[in-house]
mmCIF file of C-alpha atoms in Angstrom:
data_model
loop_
_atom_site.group_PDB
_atom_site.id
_atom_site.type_symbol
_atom_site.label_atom_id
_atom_site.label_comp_id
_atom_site.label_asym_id
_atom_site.label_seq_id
_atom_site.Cartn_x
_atom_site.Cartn_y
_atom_site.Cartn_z
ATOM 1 C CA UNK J 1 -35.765 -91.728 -57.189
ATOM 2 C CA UNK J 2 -36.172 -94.236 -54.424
ATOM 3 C CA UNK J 3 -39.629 -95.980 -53.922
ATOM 4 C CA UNK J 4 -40.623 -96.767 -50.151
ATOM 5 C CA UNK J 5 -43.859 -98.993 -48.897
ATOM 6 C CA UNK J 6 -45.069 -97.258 -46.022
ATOM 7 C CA UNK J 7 -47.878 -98.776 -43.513
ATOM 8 C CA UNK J 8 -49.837 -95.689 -42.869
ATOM 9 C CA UNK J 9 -53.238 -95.913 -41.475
ATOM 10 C CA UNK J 10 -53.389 -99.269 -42.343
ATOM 11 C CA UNK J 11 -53.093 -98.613 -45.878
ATOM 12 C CA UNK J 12 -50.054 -99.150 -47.866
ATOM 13 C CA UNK J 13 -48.424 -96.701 -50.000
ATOM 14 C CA UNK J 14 -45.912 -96.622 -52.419
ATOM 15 C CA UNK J 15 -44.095 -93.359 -52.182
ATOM 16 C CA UNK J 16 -41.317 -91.748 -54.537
ATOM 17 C CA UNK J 17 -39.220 -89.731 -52.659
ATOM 18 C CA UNK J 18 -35.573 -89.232 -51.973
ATOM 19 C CA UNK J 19 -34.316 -90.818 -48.823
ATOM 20 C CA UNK J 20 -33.781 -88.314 -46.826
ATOM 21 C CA UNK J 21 -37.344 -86.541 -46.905
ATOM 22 C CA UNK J 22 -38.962 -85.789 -44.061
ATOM 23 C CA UNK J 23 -41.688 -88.158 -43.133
ATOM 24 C CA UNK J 24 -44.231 -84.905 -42.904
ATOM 25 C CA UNK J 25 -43.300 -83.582 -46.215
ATOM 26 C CA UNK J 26 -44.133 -87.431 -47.714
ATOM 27 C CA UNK J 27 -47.390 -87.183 -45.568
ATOM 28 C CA UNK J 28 -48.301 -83.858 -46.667
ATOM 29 C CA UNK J 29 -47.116 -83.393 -50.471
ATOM 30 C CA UNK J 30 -46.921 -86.589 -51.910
ATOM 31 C CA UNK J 31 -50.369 -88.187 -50.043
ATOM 32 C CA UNK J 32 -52.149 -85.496 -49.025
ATOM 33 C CA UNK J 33 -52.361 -86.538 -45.665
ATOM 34 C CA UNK J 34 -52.116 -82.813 -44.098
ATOM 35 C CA UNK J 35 -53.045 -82.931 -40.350
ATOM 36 C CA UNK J 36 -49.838 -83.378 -39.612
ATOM 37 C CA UNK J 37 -48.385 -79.279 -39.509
ATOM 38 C CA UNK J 38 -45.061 -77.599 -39.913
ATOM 39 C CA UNK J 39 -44.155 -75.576 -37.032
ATOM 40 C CA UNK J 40 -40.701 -75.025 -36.506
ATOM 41 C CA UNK J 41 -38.891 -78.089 -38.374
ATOM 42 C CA UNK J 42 -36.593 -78.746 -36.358
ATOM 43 C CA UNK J 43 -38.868 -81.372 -33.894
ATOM 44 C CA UNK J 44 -39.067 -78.894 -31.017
ATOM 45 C CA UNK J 45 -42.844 -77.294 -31.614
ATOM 46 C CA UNK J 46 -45.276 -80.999 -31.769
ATOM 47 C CA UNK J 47 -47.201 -79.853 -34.671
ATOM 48 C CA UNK J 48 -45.753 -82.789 -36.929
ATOM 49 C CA UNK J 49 -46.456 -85.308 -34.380
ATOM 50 C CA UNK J 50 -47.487 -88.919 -35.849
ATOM 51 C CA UNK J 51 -47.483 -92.186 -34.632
ATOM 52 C CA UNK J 52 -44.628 -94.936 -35.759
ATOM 53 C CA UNK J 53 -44.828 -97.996 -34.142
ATOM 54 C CA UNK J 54 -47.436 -96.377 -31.205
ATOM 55 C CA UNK J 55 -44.813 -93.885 -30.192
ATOM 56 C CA UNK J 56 -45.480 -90.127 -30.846
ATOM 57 C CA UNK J 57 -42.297 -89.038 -33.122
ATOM 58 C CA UNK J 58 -41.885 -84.961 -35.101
ATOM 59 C CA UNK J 59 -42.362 -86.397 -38.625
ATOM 60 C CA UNK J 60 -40.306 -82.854 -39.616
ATOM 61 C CA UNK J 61 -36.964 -85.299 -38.277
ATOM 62 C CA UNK J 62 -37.729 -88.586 -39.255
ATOM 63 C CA UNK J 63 -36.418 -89.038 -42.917
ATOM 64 C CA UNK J 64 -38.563 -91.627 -44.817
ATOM 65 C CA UNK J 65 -36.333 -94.042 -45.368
ATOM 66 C CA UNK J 66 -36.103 -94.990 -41.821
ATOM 67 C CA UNK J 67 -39.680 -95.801 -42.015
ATOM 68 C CA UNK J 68 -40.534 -98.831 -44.135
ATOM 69 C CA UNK J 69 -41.666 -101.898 -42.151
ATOM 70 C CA UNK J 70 -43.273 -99.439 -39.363
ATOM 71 C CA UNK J 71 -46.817 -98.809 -38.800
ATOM 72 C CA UNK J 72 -47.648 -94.872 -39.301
ATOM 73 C CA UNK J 73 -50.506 -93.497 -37.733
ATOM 74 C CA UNK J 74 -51.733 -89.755 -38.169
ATOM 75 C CA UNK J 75 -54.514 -87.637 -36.962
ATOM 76 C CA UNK J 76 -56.042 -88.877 -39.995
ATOM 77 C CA UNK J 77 -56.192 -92.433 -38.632
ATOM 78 C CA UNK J 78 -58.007 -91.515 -35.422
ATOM 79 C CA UNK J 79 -61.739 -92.719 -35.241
ATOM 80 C CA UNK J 80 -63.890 -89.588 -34.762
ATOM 81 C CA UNK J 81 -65.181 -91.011 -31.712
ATOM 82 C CA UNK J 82 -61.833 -91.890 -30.318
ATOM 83 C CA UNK J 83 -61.895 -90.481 -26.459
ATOM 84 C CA UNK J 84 -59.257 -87.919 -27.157
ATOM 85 C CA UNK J 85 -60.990 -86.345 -29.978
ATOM 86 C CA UNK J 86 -64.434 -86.474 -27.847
ATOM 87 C CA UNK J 87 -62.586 -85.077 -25.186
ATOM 88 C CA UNK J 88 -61.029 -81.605 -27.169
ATOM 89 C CA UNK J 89 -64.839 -81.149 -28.603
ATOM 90 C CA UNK J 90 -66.374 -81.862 -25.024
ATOM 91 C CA UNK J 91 -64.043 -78.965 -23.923
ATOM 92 C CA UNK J 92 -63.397 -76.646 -26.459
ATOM 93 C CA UNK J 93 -60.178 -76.908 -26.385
ATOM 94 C CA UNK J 94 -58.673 -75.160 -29.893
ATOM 95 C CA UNK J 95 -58.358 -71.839 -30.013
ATOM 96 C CA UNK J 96 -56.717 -71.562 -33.592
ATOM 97 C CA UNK J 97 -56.195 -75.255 -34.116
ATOM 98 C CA UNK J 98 -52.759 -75.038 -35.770
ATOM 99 C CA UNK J 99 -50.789 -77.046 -32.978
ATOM 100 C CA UNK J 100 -54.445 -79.240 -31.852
ATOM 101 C CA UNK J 101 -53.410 -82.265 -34.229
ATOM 102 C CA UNK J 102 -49.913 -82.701 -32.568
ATOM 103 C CA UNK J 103 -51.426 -82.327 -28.855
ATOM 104 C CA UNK J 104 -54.066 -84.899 -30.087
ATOM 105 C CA UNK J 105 -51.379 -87.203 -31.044
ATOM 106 C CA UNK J 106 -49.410 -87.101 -28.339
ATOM 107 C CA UNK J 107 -52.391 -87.315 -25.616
ATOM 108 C CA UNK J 108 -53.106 -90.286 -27.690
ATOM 109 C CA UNK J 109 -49.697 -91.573 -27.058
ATOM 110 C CA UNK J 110 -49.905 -90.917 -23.641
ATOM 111 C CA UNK J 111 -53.366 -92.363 -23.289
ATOM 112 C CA UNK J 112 -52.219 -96.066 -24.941
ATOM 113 C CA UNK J 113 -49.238 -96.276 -22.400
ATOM 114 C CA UNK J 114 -50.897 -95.215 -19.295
ATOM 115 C CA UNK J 115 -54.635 -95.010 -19.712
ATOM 116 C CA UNK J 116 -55.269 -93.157 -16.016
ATOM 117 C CA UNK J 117 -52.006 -90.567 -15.983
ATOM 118 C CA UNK J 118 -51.182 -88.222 -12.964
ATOM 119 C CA UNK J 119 -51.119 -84.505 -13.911
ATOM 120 C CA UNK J 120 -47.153 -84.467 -13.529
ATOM 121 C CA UNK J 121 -47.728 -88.011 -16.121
ATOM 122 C CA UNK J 122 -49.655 -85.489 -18.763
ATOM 123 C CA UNK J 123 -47.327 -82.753 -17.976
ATOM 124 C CA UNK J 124 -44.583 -84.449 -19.154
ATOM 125 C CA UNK J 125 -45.771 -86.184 -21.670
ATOM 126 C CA UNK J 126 -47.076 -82.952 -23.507
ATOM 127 C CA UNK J 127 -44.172 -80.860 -22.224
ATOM 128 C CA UNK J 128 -42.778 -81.173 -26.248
ATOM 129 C CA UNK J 129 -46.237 -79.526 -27.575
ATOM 130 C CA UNK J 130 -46.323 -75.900 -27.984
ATOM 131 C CA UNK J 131 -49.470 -73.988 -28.317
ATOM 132 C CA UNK J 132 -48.899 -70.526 -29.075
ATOM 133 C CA UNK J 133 -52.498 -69.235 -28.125
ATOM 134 C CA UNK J 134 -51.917 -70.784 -24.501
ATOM 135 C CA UNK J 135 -54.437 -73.495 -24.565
ATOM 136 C CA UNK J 136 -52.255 -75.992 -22.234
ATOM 137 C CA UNK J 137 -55.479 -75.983 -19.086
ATOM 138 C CA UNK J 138 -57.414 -76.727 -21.743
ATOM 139 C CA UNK J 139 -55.232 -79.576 -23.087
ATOM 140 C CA UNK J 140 -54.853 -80.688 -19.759
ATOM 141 C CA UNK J 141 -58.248 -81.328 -18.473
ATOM 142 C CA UNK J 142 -58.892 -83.015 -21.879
ATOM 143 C CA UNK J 143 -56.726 -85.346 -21.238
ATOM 144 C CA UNK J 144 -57.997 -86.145 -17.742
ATOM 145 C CA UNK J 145 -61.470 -86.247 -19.061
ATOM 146 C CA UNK J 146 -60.402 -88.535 -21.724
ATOM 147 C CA UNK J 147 -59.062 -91.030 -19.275
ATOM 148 C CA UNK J 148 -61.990 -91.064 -17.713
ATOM 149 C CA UNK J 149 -63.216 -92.772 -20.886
ATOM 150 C CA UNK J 150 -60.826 -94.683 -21.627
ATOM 151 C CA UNK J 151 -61.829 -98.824 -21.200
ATOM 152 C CA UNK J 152 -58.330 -99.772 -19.021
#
């Protein structure tokens, strides 16, 4: 089986997998990295999102081997005190939680590139996110308050 050095977190791992595995499924089963969720698996729900190179990405689509030499970031990798996360608690923003990691991800995402987005800036970027209990206000004004924190 193929062995891949991944950057994840700023720790490096060496991974046995096949090529062709999912990023999430190395995250999840091999190094029990599990904030990252399965949703739909075919990159359409945000619950896998992670971070490769700073952009948000559906680890369910992005096979493994296209991943060495990158730097991976999950939820895992986010400071507890990181705006976004303040933000969610600040808020209340998770009803069940399932799809929170992914919307965290990508707000984060969204945060790094523009650090004092428009509402039609943060609609769009979380327009790939799907919470099935309907928290998207929620989400929303988390965002905005987390810009508000943010250092520009």
């Amino acid at each position: 089986m193929p062995r891949f050095i991944l950057n994840i977190n700023d720790i490096e791992y060496t991974v046995e997998a096949p090529e062709r595995m999912p990023i999430l499924w190395v995250l999840r089963d091999k190094l029990n990295l599990t904030g990252s969720k399965f949703g739909c698996g075919i990159g359409q729900c945000g619950a896998c999102t992670i971070h490769v190179d700073g952009t948000p990405v559906r680890g369910c689509c992005v096979p493994v081997k296209a991943l060495e030499g990158k730097v991976l970031r999950t939820i895992e990798g986010v400071p507890t005190e990181h705006p976004v996360k303040e933000s969610w608690r600040k808020l209340d923003v998770a009803q069940c939680g399932y799809c929170q990691t992914g919307q965290i991800m990508s707000a984060i995402a969204l945060l790094d590139r523009k650090p004092k987005p428009t509402r039609e800036e943060i609609n769009r970027a979380m327009k790939g996110n799907i919470c099935r209990c309907g928290t998207y206000k929620r989400i929303k004004n988390a965002i905005k308050e987390a810009s508000k924190n943010q250092i520009a």
